[in-house]
PDB file of C-alpha atoms in Angstrom:
ATOM      1  CA  UNK A  21      -0.399   0.413  -0.163  1.00 71.00           C
ATOM      2  CA  UNK A  22       1.272   3.644  -1.037  1.00 85.00           C
ATOM      3  CA  UNK A  23       1.691   6.886   1.315  1.00 85.00           C
ATOM      4  CA  UNK A  24      -0.885   7.966  -1.327  1.00 87.00           C
ATOM      5  CA  UNK A  25      -3.312   5.275  -1.074  1.00 86.00           C
ATOM      6  CA  UNK A  26      -2.977   5.258   2.990  1.00 89.00           C
ATOM      7  CA  UNK A  27      -3.403   8.925   2.299  1.00 93.00           C
ATOM      8  CA  UNK A  28      -7.088   9.223   1.093  1.00 92.00           C
ATOM      9  CA  UNK A  29      -7.713   6.182   3.155  1.00 91.00           C
ATOM     10  CA  UNK A  30      -7.957   8.036   6.252  1.00 93.00           C
ATOM     11  CA  UNK A  31      -9.312  11.087   4.955  1.00 95.00           C
ATOM     12  CA  UNK A  32     -12.195   9.183   3.324  1.00 91.00           C
ATOM     13  CA  UNK A  33     -12.555   7.995   6.947  1.00 90.00           C
ATOM     14  CA  UNK A  34     -12.483  11.351   8.581  1.00 93.00           C
ATOM     15  CA  UNK A  35     -14.857  13.074   6.096  1.00 91.00           C
ATOM     16  CA  UNK A  36     -17.304  10.247   6.236  1.00 86.00           C
ATOM     17  CA  UNK A  37     -16.883  10.219  10.183  1.00 86.00           C
ATOM     18  CA  UNK A  38     -17.290  14.297  10.256  1.00 87.00           C
ATOM     19  CA  UNK A  39     -20.666  14.389   8.556  1.00 82.00           C
ATOM     20  CA  UNK A  40     -22.304  11.216  10.851  1.00 78.00           C
ATOM     21  CA  UNK A  41     -21.580  13.514  13.403  1.00 78.00           C
ATOM     22  CA  UNK A  42     -23.647  16.379  11.885  1.00 75.00           C
ATOM     23  CA  UNK A  43     -26.978  13.592  10.908  1.00 69.00           C
ATOM     24  CA  UNK A  44     -26.757  13.799  14.934  1.00 67.00           C
ATOM     25  CA  UNK A  45     -26.120  17.833  14.599  1.00 70.00           C
ATOM     26  CA  UNK A  46     -28.538  18.505  12.855  1.00 70.00           C
ATOM     27  CA  UNK A  47     -31.231  17.283  15.226  1.00 70.00           C
ATOM     28  CA  UNK A  48     -31.095  20.558  16.591  1.00 78.00           C
ATOM     29  CA  UNK A  49     -32.515  22.325  13.159  1.00 82.00           C
ATOM     30  CA  UNK A  50     -35.610  19.993  12.592  1.00 77.00           C
ATOM     31  CA  UNK A  51     -37.684  23.646  13.531  1.00 85.00           C
ATOM     32  CA  UNK A  52     -34.853  25.380  12.039  1.00 90.00           C
ATOM     33  CA  UNK A  53     -36.040  26.921   8.207  1.00 92.00           C
ATOM     34  CA  UNK A  54     -34.529  24.165   5.760  1.00 88.00           C
ATOM     35  CA  UNK A  55     -33.799  25.698   3.217  1.00 93.00           C
ATOM     36  CA  UNK A  56     -32.436  29.136   5.007  1.00 94.00           C
ATOM     37  CA  UNK A  57     -30.892  26.660   7.083  1.00 92.00           C
ATOM     38  CA  UNK A  58     -28.995  25.326   4.367  1.00 93.00           C
ATOM     39  CA  UNK A  59     -28.101  28.332   2.328  1.00 96.00           C
ATOM     40  CA  UNK A  60     -26.212  29.987   5.569  1.00 95.00           C
ATOM     41  CA  UNK A  61     -24.229  26.447   6.166  1.00 94.00           C
ATOM     42  CA  UNK A  62     -22.873  26.539   2.787  1.00 96.00           C
ATOM     43  CA  UNK A  63     -22.025  30.802   2.761  1.00 97.00           C
ATOM     44  CA  UNK A  64     -20.407  30.500   5.785  1.00 96.00           C
ATOM     45  CA  UNK A  65     -18.537  27.324   3.986  1.00 96.00           C
ATOM     46  CA  UNK A  66     -17.605  29.045   0.990  1.00 96.00           C
ATOM     47  CA  UNK A  67     -16.135  31.891   3.102  1.00 95.00           C
ATOM     48  CA  UNK A  68     -14.194  30.586   5.194  1.00 95.00           C
ATOM     49  CA  UNK A  69     -12.990  28.386   2.401  1.00 93.00           C
ATOM     50  CA  UNK A  70     -12.531  30.886  -0.351  1.00 91.00           C
ATOM     51  CA  UNK A  71      -9.057  33.121   1.153  1.00 87.00           C
ATOM     52  CA  UNK A  72      -7.143  29.579   0.695  1.00 87.00           C
ATOM     53  CA  UNK A  73      -8.569  28.728  -2.255  1.00 86.00           C
ATOM     54  CA  UNK A  74      -8.527  31.044  -4.384  1.00 81.00           C
ATOM     55  CA  UNK A  75      -4.963  31.657  -4.063  1.00 79.00           C
ATOM     56  CA  UNK A  76      -2.862  30.832  -6.600  1.00 73.00           C
ATOM     57  CA  UNK A  77      -3.594  30.982 -10.183  1.00 78.00           C
ATOM     58  CA  UNK A  78      -7.185  29.370  -9.000  1.00 85.00           C
ATOM     59  CA  UNK A  79      -8.342  32.427 -11.753  1.00 83.00           C
ATOM     60  CA  UNK A  80      -6.770  31.088 -14.405  1.00 85.00           C
ATOM     61  CA  UNK A  81      -8.251  26.779 -13.563  1.00 88.00           C
ATOM     62  CA  UNK A  82     -11.560  28.272 -13.280  1.00 88.00           C
ATOM     63  CA  UNK A  83     -10.916  30.548 -16.579  1.00 85.00           C
ATOM     64  CA  UNK A  84     -10.221  27.396 -18.217  1.00 86.00           C
ATOM     65  CA  UNK A  85     -13.167  25.081 -16.760  1.00 87.00           C
ATOM     66  CA  UNK A  86     -15.146  26.270 -19.946  1.00 90.00           C
ATOM     67  CA  UNK A  87     -19.522  25.746 -19.532  1.00 93.00           C
ATOM     68  CA  UNK A  88     -19.985  22.352 -19.250  1.00 94.00           C
ATOM     69  CA  UNK A  89     -17.586  21.025 -16.327  1.00 94.00           C
ATOM     70  CA  UNK A  90     -19.354  24.359 -14.275  1.00 95.00           C
ATOM     71  CA  UNK A  91     -22.421  22.964 -15.354  1.00 96.00           C
ATOM     72  CA  UNK A  92     -21.284  19.957 -13.627  1.00 95.00           C
ATOM     73  CA  UNK A  93     -20.170  22.145 -10.314  1.00 96.00           C
ATOM     74  CA  UNK A  94     -23.592  23.183 -10.174  1.00 97.00           C
ATOM     75  CA  UNK A  95     -25.369  20.057 -10.689  1.00 97.00           C
ATOM     76  CA  UNK A  96     -22.524  18.710  -7.368  1.00 96.00           C
ATOM     77  CA  UNK A  97     -24.644  22.106  -5.137  1.00 97.00           C
ATOM     78  CA  UNK A  98     -27.879  20.964  -6.285  1.00 96.00           C
ATOM     79  CA  UNK A  99     -28.462  17.583  -6.705  1.00 96.00           C
ATOM     80  CA  UNK A 100     -25.706  15.900  -4.252  1.00 93.00           C
ATOM     81  CA  UNK A 101     -25.790  18.765  -1.506  1.00 94.00           C
ATOM     82  CA  UNK A 102     -29.034  20.876  -1.305  1.00 94.00           C
ATOM     83  CA  UNK A 103     -31.151  18.117  -2.602  1.00 94.00           C
ATOM     84  CA  UNK A 104     -29.925  15.444  -0.692  1.00 91.00           C
ATOM     85  CA  UNK A 105     -30.593  17.782   2.270  1.00 87.00           C
ATOM     86  CA  UNK A 106     -33.844  19.047   1.898  1.00 87.00           C
ATOM     87  CA  UNK A 107     -34.183  14.962   0.860  1.00 89.00           C
ATOM     88  CA  UNK A 108     -32.866  13.335   4.259  1.00 83.00           C
ATOM     89  CA  UNK A 109     -35.449  16.327   6.067  1.00 79.00           C
ATOM     90  CA  UNK A 110     -38.370  15.695   3.947  1.00 83.00           C
ATOM     91  CA  UNK A 111     -37.950  11.473   4.660  1.00 84.00           C
ATOM     92  CA  UNK A 112     -37.810  12.011   7.675  1.00 76.00           C
ATOM     93  CA  UNK A 113     -40.919  14.095   8.029  1.00 79.00           C
ATOM     94  CA  UNK A 114     -43.457  10.842   7.423  1.00 79.00           C
ATOM     95  CA  UNK A 115     -40.616   8.087   7.882  1.00 75.00           C
ATOM     96  CA  UNK A 116     -38.152   7.233  10.653  1.00 70.00           C
ATOM     97  CA  UNK A 117     -34.251   8.358   9.615  1.00 68.00           C
ATOM     98  CA  UNK A 118     -33.217   4.667   9.902  1.00 68.00           C
ATOM     99  CA  UNK A 119     -34.978   4.662   5.743  1.00 75.00           C
ATOM    100  CA  UNK A 120     -33.180   7.116   4.376  1.00 79.00           C
ATOM    101  CA  UNK A 121     -30.247   6.042   6.254  1.00 74.00           C
ATOM    102  CA  UNK A 122     -30.196   2.829   4.855  1.00 76.00           C
ATOM    103  CA  UNK A 123     -30.900   3.741   1.554  1.00 80.00           C
ATOM    104  CA  UNK A 124     -27.700   6.655   1.237  1.00 81.00           C
ATOM    105  CA  UNK A 125     -26.271   3.432   3.106  1.00 78.00           C
ATOM    106  CA  UNK A 126     -26.371   1.932  -0.466  1.00 82.00           C
ATOM    107  CA  UNK A 127     -24.759   4.455  -2.046  1.00 85.00           C
ATOM    108  CA  UNK A 128     -21.756   2.172  -2.733  1.00 85.00           C
ATOM    109  CA  UNK A 129     -23.447  -0.678  -4.344  1.00 85.00           C
ATOM    110  CA  UNK A 130     -24.517   1.756  -7.222  1.00 87.00           C
ATOM    111  CA  UNK A 131     -21.378   3.663  -7.318  1.00 88.00           C
ATOM    112  CA  UNK A 132     -19.201  -0.168  -7.698  1.00 84.00           C
ATOM    113  CA  UNK A 133     -21.677  -0.066 -10.363  1.00 85.00           C
ATOM    114  CA  UNK A 134     -21.843   2.527 -12.024  1.00 85.00           C
ATOM    115  CA  UNK A 135     -18.475   3.657 -13.035  1.00 83.00           C
ATOM    116  CA  UNK A 136     -16.482   0.167 -13.640  1.00 84.00           C
ATOM    117  CA  UNK A 137     -19.893   0.603 -16.043  1.00 83.00           C
ATOM    118  CA  UNK A 138     -19.644   4.292 -17.402  1.00 78.00           C
ATOM    119  CA  UNK A 139     -15.753   3.322 -17.840  1.00 76.00           C
ATOM    120  CA  UNK A 140     -16.833   0.063 -20.912  1.00 82.00           C
ATOM    121  CA  UNK A 141     -15.624  -2.349 -17.857  1.00 84.00           C
ATOM    122  CA  UNK A 142     -17.754  -4.683 -15.507  1.00 85.00           C
ATOM    123  CA  UNK A 143     -18.378  -4.376 -11.582  1.00 83.00           C
ATOM    124  CA  UNK A 144     -15.314  -6.321  -9.963  1.00 81.00           C
ATOM    125  CA  UNK A 145     -16.015  -9.108  -7.265  1.00 83.00           C
ATOM    126  CA  UNK A 146     -14.517  -7.894  -4.935  1.00 81.00           C
ATOM    127  CA  UNK A 147     -15.399  -4.101  -5.553  1.00 81.00           C
ATOM    128  CA  UNK A 148     -19.005  -5.387  -5.686  1.00 84.00           C
ATOM    129  CA  UNK A 149     -18.452  -7.540  -2.958  1.00 85.00           C
ATOM    130  CA  UNK A 150     -17.403  -5.013  -0.722  1.00 84.00           C
ATOM    131  CA  UNK A 151     -19.182  -2.982  -1.404  1.00 84.00           C
ATOM    132  CA  UNK A 152     -22.219  -5.118  -0.136  1.00 87.00           C
ATOM    133  CA  UNK A 153     -20.991  -5.888   3.080  1.00 86.00           C
ATOM    134  CA  UNK A 154     -21.304  -1.800   3.568  1.00 82.00           C
ATOM    135  CA  UNK A 155     -24.544  -1.631   2.606  1.00 82.00           C
ATOM    136  CA  UNK A 156     -25.259  -4.343   4.862  1.00 84.00           C
ATOM    137  CA  UNK A 157     -23.517  -3.092   7.875  1.00 81.00           C
ATOM    138  CA  UNK A 158     -25.082   0.143   7.352  1.00 76.00           C
ATOM    139  CA  UNK A 159     -28.433  -2.006   7.507  1.00 79.00           C
ATOM    140  CA  UNK A 160     -27.144  -3.543  10.436  1.00 82.00           C
ATOM    141  CA  UNK A 161     -26.910  -0.260  12.354  1.00 75.00           C
ATOM    142  CA  UNK A 162     -29.541   1.653  11.733  1.00 68.00           C
ATOM    143  CA  UNK A 163     -32.524  -0.951  11.221  1.00 70.00           C
ATOM    144  CA  UNK A 164     -35.504  -0.441   9.260  1.00 65.00           C
ATOM    145  CA  UNK A 165     -38.241   1.622  10.743  1.00 66.00           C
ATOM    146  CA  UNK A 166     -41.707   2.600   9.812  1.00 71.00           C
ATOM    147  CA  UNK A 167     -43.297   4.710   6.527  1.00 75.00           C
ATOM    148  CA  UNK A 168     -45.268   5.606   4.131  1.00 81.00           C
ATOM    149  CA  UNK A 169     -45.016   5.654   0.375  1.00 86.00           C
ATOM    150  CA  UNK A 170     -43.735   9.544   0.278  1.00 87.00           C
ATOM    151  CA  UNK A 171     -40.733   8.788   2.976  1.00 85.00           C
ATOM    152  CA  UNK A 172     -39.367   5.947   1.227  1.00 86.00           C
ATOM    153  CA  UNK A 173     -39.919   7.874  -2.136  1.00 91.00           C
ATOM    154  CA  UNK A 174     -38.284  11.388  -0.591  1.00 91.00           C
ATOM    155  CA  UNK A 175     -35.580   8.307   0.638  1.00 87.00           C
ATOM    156  CA  UNK A 176     -34.689   6.673  -2.699  1.00 89.00           C
ATOM    157  CA  UNK A 177     -34.341  10.742  -4.212  1.00 93.00           C
ATOM    158  CA  UNK A 178     -31.257  11.018  -0.923  1.00 90.00           C
ATOM    159  CA  UNK A 179     -29.869   8.046  -2.840  1.00 89.00           C
ATOM    160  CA  UNK A 180     -29.636   9.440  -5.885  1.00 92.00           C
ATOM    161  CA  UNK A 181     -28.370  12.448  -4.343  1.00 93.00           C
ATOM    162  CA  UNK A 182     -25.374  11.293  -2.776  1.00 89.00           C
ATOM    163  CA  UNK A 183     -24.475   8.866  -5.768  1.00 92.00           C
ATOM    164  CA  UNK A 184     -24.709  12.141  -7.870  1.00 93.00           C
ATOM    165  CA  UNK A 185     -22.924  13.836  -4.943  1.00 93.00           C
ATOM    166  CA  UNK A 186     -19.880  11.498  -6.003  1.00 91.00           C
ATOM    167  CA  UNK A 187     -20.193  10.526  -9.528  1.00 92.00           C
ATOM    168  CA  UNK A 188     -20.938  14.645 -10.347  1.00 94.00           C
ATOM    169  CA  UNK A 189     -18.074  15.790  -8.913  1.00 94.00           C
ATOM    170  CA  UNK A 190     -15.807  12.680  -9.989  1.00 91.00           C
ATOM    171  CA  UNK A 191     -14.510  14.618 -13.586  1.00 92.00           C
ATOM    172  CA  UNK A 192     -13.560  18.496 -11.468  1.00 94.00           C
ATOM    173  CA  UNK A 193     -11.275  17.288  -8.690  1.00 94.00           C
ATOM    174  CA  UNK A 194      -7.943  16.784 -11.556  1.00 91.00           C
ATOM    175  CA  UNK A 195      -8.515  20.150 -12.721  1.00 92.00           C
ATOM    176  CA  UNK A 196      -9.370  22.000  -9.502  1.00 92.00           C
ATOM    177  CA  UNK A 197      -7.977  19.539  -6.407  1.00 92.00           C
ATOM    178  CA  UNK A 198     -10.023  19.146  -3.290  1.00 94.00           C
ATOM    179  CA  UNK A 199     -10.044  22.980  -1.799  1.00 93.00           C
ATOM    180  CA  UNK A 200     -10.954  24.974  -5.136  1.00 94.00           C
ATOM    181  CA  UNK A 201     -13.768  22.497  -5.912  1.00 95.00           C
ATOM    182  CA  UNK A 202     -15.191  22.780  -2.612  1.00 95.00           C
ATOM    183  CA  UNK A 203     -15.214  26.835  -2.202  1.00 95.00           C
ATOM    184  CA  UNK A 204     -17.134  26.209  -6.030  1.00 95.00           C
ATOM    185  CA  UNK A 205     -20.099  23.739  -5.001  1.00 97.00           C
ATOM    186  CA  UNK A 206     -20.360  25.061  -1.489  1.00 97.00           C
ATOM    187  CA  UNK A 207     -20.654  29.213  -3.397  1.00 96.00           C
ATOM    188  CA  UNK A 208     -23.286  27.448  -5.876  1.00 97.00           C
ATOM    189  CA  UNK A 209     -25.065  25.308  -3.363  1.00 97.00           C
ATOM    190  CA  UNK A 210     -25.496  28.554  -0.594  1.00 97.00           C
ATOM    191  CA  UNK A 211     -27.138  30.794  -4.180  1.00 97.00           C
ATOM    192  CA  UNK A 212     -29.215  28.165  -5.143  1.00 97.00           C
ATOM    193  CA  UNK A 213     -30.714  27.463  -1.329  1.00 96.00           C
ATOM    194  CA  UNK A 214     -31.514  30.896  -0.836  1.00 96.00           C
ATOM    195  CA  UNK A 215     -33.017  30.772  -4.669  1.00 96.00           C
ATOM    196  CA  UNK A 216     -35.144  28.159  -3.154  1.00 95.00           C
ATOM    197  CA  UNK A 217     -35.635  29.244   0.525  1.00 95.00           C
ATOM    198  CA  UNK A 218     -36.880  33.023  -0.814  1.00 95.00           C
ATOM    199  CA  UNK A 219     -39.273  30.472  -3.587  1.00 94.00           C
ATOM    200  CA  UNK A 220     -40.954  28.710  -1.031  1.00 90.00           C
ATOM    201  CA  UNK A 221     -40.767  31.060   2.762  1.00 91.00           C
ATOM    202  CA  UNK A 222     -40.131  34.476   1.492  1.00 92.00           C
ATOM    203  CA  UNK A 223     -39.286  36.151   5.079  1.00 89.00           C
ATOM    204  CA  UNK A 224     -39.693  32.967   7.054  1.00 92.00           C
ATOM    205  CA  UNK A 225     -36.414  31.302   4.447  1.00 92.00           C
ATOM    206  CA  UNK A 226     -34.012  33.698   7.977  1.00 92.00           C
ATOM    207  CA  UNK A 227     -34.522  33.915  11.700  1.00 93.00           C
ATOM    208  CA  UNK A 228     -32.129  34.616  14.547  1.00 93.00           C
ATOM    209  CA  UNK A 229     -31.459  30.849  15.091  1.00 93.00           C
ATOM    210  CA  UNK A 230     -31.055  29.844  19.250  1.00 94.00           C
ATOM    211  CA  UNK A 231     -28.566  29.123  20.862  1.00 93.00           C
ATOM    212  CA  UNK A 232     -28.336  25.226  19.913  1.00 90.00           C
ATOM    213  CA  UNK A 233     -29.754  26.077  16.052  1.00 92.00           C
ATOM    214  CA  UNK A 234     -26.295  28.000  15.547  1.00 93.00           C
ATOM    215  CA  UNK A 235     -24.395  26.034  17.311  1.00 91.00           C
ATOM    216  CA  UNK A 236     -25.688  23.134  14.890  1.00 89.00           C
ATOM    217  CA  UNK A 237     -25.412  24.875  12.214  1.00 92.00           C
ATOM    218  CA  UNK A 238     -22.069  25.877  12.867  1.00 93.00           C
ATOM    219  CA  UNK A 239     -21.257  22.557  13.298  1.00 90.00           C
ATOM    220  CA  UNK A 240     -22.652  21.488  10.098  1.00 90.00           C
ATOM    221  CA  UNK A 241     -20.653  24.169   8.024  1.00 93.00           C
ATOM    222  CA  UNK A 242     -17.485  24.136   9.866  1.00 94.00           C
ATOM    223  CA  UNK A 243     -16.694  20.204  10.603  1.00 93.00           C
ATOM    224  CA  UNK A 244     -18.725  18.621   8.409  1.00 90.00           C
ATOM    225  CA  UNK A 245     -18.903  21.342   4.944  1.00 93.00           C
ATOM    226  CA  UNK A 246     -15.545  22.928   5.645  1.00 94.00           C
ATOM    227  CA  UNK A 247     -13.063  20.392   7.099  1.00 95.00           C
ATOM    228  CA  UNK A 248     -14.787  17.621   5.591  1.00 93.00           C
ATOM    229  CA  UNK A 249     -15.780  18.513   2.333  1.00 94.00           C
ATOM    230  CA  UNK A 250     -11.721  19.176   1.937  1.00 95.00           C
ATOM    231  CA  UNK A 251     -10.950  15.584   2.818  1.00 96.00           C
ATOM    232  CA  UNK A 252     -13.025  13.740   1.034  1.00 94.00           C
ATOM    233  CA  UNK A 253     -12.346  14.896  -2.229  1.00 95.00           C
ATOM    234  CA  UNK A 254      -8.487  14.925  -1.376  1.00 95.00           C
ATOM    235  CA  UNK A 255      -9.429  11.256  -0.539  1.00 94.00           C
ATOM    236  CA  UNK A 256     -11.085  11.240  -4.300  1.00 93.00           C
ATOM    237  CA  UNK A 257      -7.959  12.510  -5.769  1.00 93.00           C
ATOM    238  CA  UNK A 258      -5.927   9.307  -4.221  1.00 93.00           C
ATOM    239  CA  UNK A 259      -8.805   6.827  -4.451  1.00 90.00           C
ATOM    240  CA  UNK A 260     -11.031   7.413  -6.949  1.00 89.00           C
ATOM    241  CA  UNK A 261     -14.891   7.030  -6.606  1.00 87.00           C
ATOM    242  CA  UNK A 262     -15.846   3.513  -6.364  1.00 85.00           C
ATOM    243  CA  UNK A 263     -13.366   2.698  -3.710  1.00 87.00           C
ATOM    244  CA  UNK A 264     -14.108   5.859  -1.520  1.00 88.00           C
ATOM    245  CA  UNK A 265     -17.561   5.532  -1.614  1.00 87.00           C
ATOM    246  CA  UNK A 266     -17.401   3.161  -0.093  1.00 86.00           C
ATOM    247  CA  UNK A 267     -16.131   4.506   3.117  1.00 86.00           C
ATOM    248  CA  UNK A 268     -19.777   5.810   3.391  1.00 82.00           C
ATOM    249  CA  UNK A 269     -20.644   3.324   5.032  1.00 79.00           C
ATOM    250  CA  UNK A 270     -18.548   4.740   8.256  1.00 81.00           C
ATOM    251  CA  UNK A 271     -21.523   7.856   7.630  1.00 78.00           C
ATOM    252  CA  UNK A 272     -24.376   5.958  10.175  1.00 74.00           C
ATOM    253  CA  UNK A 273     -21.813   4.087  12.307  1.00 77.00           C
ATOM    254  CA  UNK A 274     -20.343   8.070  13.202  1.00 77.00           C
ATOM    255  CA  UNK A 275     -23.872   8.698  13.727  1.00 72.00           C
ATOM    256  CA  UNK A 276     -24.438   5.902  16.065  1.00 71.00           C
ATOM    257  CA  UNK A 277     -21.638   6.074  17.565  1.00 74.00           C
ATOM    258  CA  UNK A 278     -22.561  10.320  18.297  1.00 70.00           C
ATOM    259  CA  UNK A 279     -26.001   9.593  19.205  1.00 65.00           C
ATOM    260  CA  UNK A 280     -25.307   8.807  22.998  1.00 65.00           C
ATOM    261  CA  UNK A 281     -23.162  11.509  23.680  1.00 63.00           C
ATOM    262  CA  UNK A 282     -27.098  13.516  23.209  1.00 58.00           C
ATOM    263  CA  UNK A 283     -29.394  11.281  24.119  1.00 53.00           C
ATOM    264  CA  UNK A 284     -31.017  10.307  20.679  1.00 54.00           C
ATOM    265  CA  UNK A 285     -30.039   6.382  20.864  1.00 58.00           C
ATOM    266  CA  UNK A 286     -28.100   3.664  22.187  1.00 62.00           C
ATOM    267  CA  UNK A 287     -25.110   1.383  21.238  1.00 66.00           C
ATOM    268  CA  UNK A 288     -25.146  -1.156  20.971  1.00 73.00           C
ATOM    269  CA  UNK A 289     -24.685  -4.752  19.911  1.00 77.00           C
ATOM    270  CA  UNK A 290     -26.145  -4.102  16.268  1.00 74.00           C
ATOM    271  CA  UNK A 291     -24.580  -0.729  15.926  1.00 70.00           C
ATOM    272  CA  UNK A 292     -21.010  -2.832  16.717  1.00 78.00           C
ATOM    273  CA  UNK A 293     -22.136  -6.001  14.513  1.00 82.00           C
ATOM    274  CA  UNK A 294     -22.992  -3.406  11.804  1.00 77.00           C
ATOM    275  CA  UNK A 295     -19.606  -1.251  12.000  1.00 74.00           C
ATOM    276  CA  UNK A 296     -17.556  -4.442  12.328  1.00 82.00           C
ATOM    277  CA  UNK A 297     -19.217  -5.384   8.769  1.00 82.00           C
ATOM    278  CA  UNK A 298     -18.713  -2.177   7.267  1.00 80.00           C
ATOM    279  CA  UNK A 299     -15.187  -1.873   8.189  1.00 78.00           C
ATOM    280  CA  UNK A 300     -14.601  -5.177   6.321  1.00 83.00           C
ATOM    281  CA  UNK A 301     -16.482  -4.192   3.254  1.00 80.00           C
ATOM    282  CA  UNK A 302     -14.009  -1.465   3.083  1.00 79.00           C
ATOM    283  CA  UNK A 303     -10.968  -3.648   3.564  1.00 78.00           C
ATOM    284  CA  UNK A 304     -12.296  -5.942   0.934  1.00 77.00           C
ATOM    285  CA  UNK A 305     -13.190  -3.186  -1.291  1.00 75.00           C
ATOM    286  CA  UNK A 306     -10.490  -0.516  -0.564  1.00 72.00           C
ATOM    287  CA  UNK A 307      -7.608  -2.593  -0.821  1.00 67.00           C
ATOM    288  CA  UNK A 308      -4.575  -1.896  -3.547  1.00 64.00           C
ATOM    289  CA  UNK A 309      -5.156  -5.201  -4.480  1.00 59.00           C
ATOM    290  CA  UNK A 310      -8.150  -4.558  -5.306  1.00 52.00           C
ATOM    291  CA  UNK A 311      -7.325  -1.253  -7.205  1.00 50.00           C
ATOM    292  CA  UNK A 312      -5.327  -3.812  -9.025  1.00 50.00           C
ATOM    293  CA  UNK A 313      -8.088  -6.334  -9.979  1.00 45.00           C
ATOM    294  CA  UNK A 314      -9.605  -3.122 -12.073  1.00 47.00           C
ATOM    295  CA  UNK A 315      -6.641  -2.121 -13.467  1.00 39.00           C
ATOM    296  CA  UNK A 316      -6.872  -5.803 -15.065  1.00 45.00           C
ATOM    297  CA  UNK A 317     -10.022  -6.529 -16.000  1.00 40.00           C
ATOM    298  CA  UNK A 318     -10.695  -2.862 -17.813  1.00 39.00           C
ATOM    299  CA  UNK A 319      -9.978  -3.077 -21.980  1.00 40.00           C
ATOM    300  CA  UNK A 320      -6.443  -2.176 -23.051  1.00 41.00           C
ATOM    301  CA  UNK A 321      -6.256   0.252 -25.820  1.00 41.00           C
ATOM    302  CA  UNK A 322      -5.721  -1.450 -29.396  1.00 43.00           C
ATOM    303  CA  UNK A 323      -2.293   1.905 -29.475  1.00 43.00           C
ATOM    304  CA  UNK A 324       0.513   2.329 -27.016  1.00 41.00           C
ATOM    305  CA  UNK A 325      -0.526   3.606 -23.492  1.00 35.00           C
ATOM    306  CA  UNK A 326      -1.826   6.343 -22.827  1.00 33.00           C
ATOM    307  CA  UNK A 327       0.668   8.621 -20.626  1.00 34.00           C
ATOM    308  CA  UNK A 328      -3.069   9.392 -18.541  1.00 32.00           C
ATOM    309  CA  UNK A 329      -3.053   5.617 -18.015  1.00 30.00           C
ATOM    310  CA  UNK A 330       0.461   5.067 -17.314  1.00 31.00           C
ATOM    311  CA  UNK A 331       0.784   7.306 -14.946  1.00 33.00           C
ATOM    312  CA  UNK A 332      -1.449   5.207 -12.439  1.00 34.00           C
TER     313      UNK A 332
END
């Protein structure tokens, strides 16, 4: 295992642990305007990231993106950030929190299938098995709660948002880098959420938050977004989307571990067993050996091997 691979695993794991803890913090925001809260969160994160991200040759890289990549960045913000969060909140109106949690936990399986197919190769047994184990672990950690048709539909929508957050951003990591990509999608998400908040709630789109709401918004903006997003994209840069997404199974594990700290749940045998399944799935699917299997499964070009392939 190379140092870059090891660093990628640590960064992806840290990002997902921080995001999982933000689910617990989000319990304090159930009465705060949803879209307005997202606008505040992402605007604050964008402001914090702007100075370190926009130094050096950032302007040149942004100018070189082109319309298609800017559209991808807007889709990451709209689908994978604003859309994902609002879908989870909508699902939890009529479904127990475990329902969207379990559906989102299936993201590694979807990505393990879609990424190889999009690249013109078959999903590898190791990658698929690891993704299934991660999804099973997420299910065991959270269990399955009660829901109705709208709750299930919004949960499936949240799954689509999670998959979109990974796949839509994958072509943007290399040209922008983790820091600049994070500031771009946060800025776009802040604008999109603000427009949605005004359209849905009008003057009620924002209000002064209470003490617990301020702490929750601060955690989501600084820890889950600023630190979490930069770590996530840095991990994806080193591991690739397929392997990095396996670590999203740590999100429900982190949520289960942190919930008892604020008296929102317990950590028992089911959570311990599910955590072990997630760990085993990550180990099976994210190992360098599984990466070599992907390379062997990829179709080889007929002519000389291009530089982009040799560099891997």
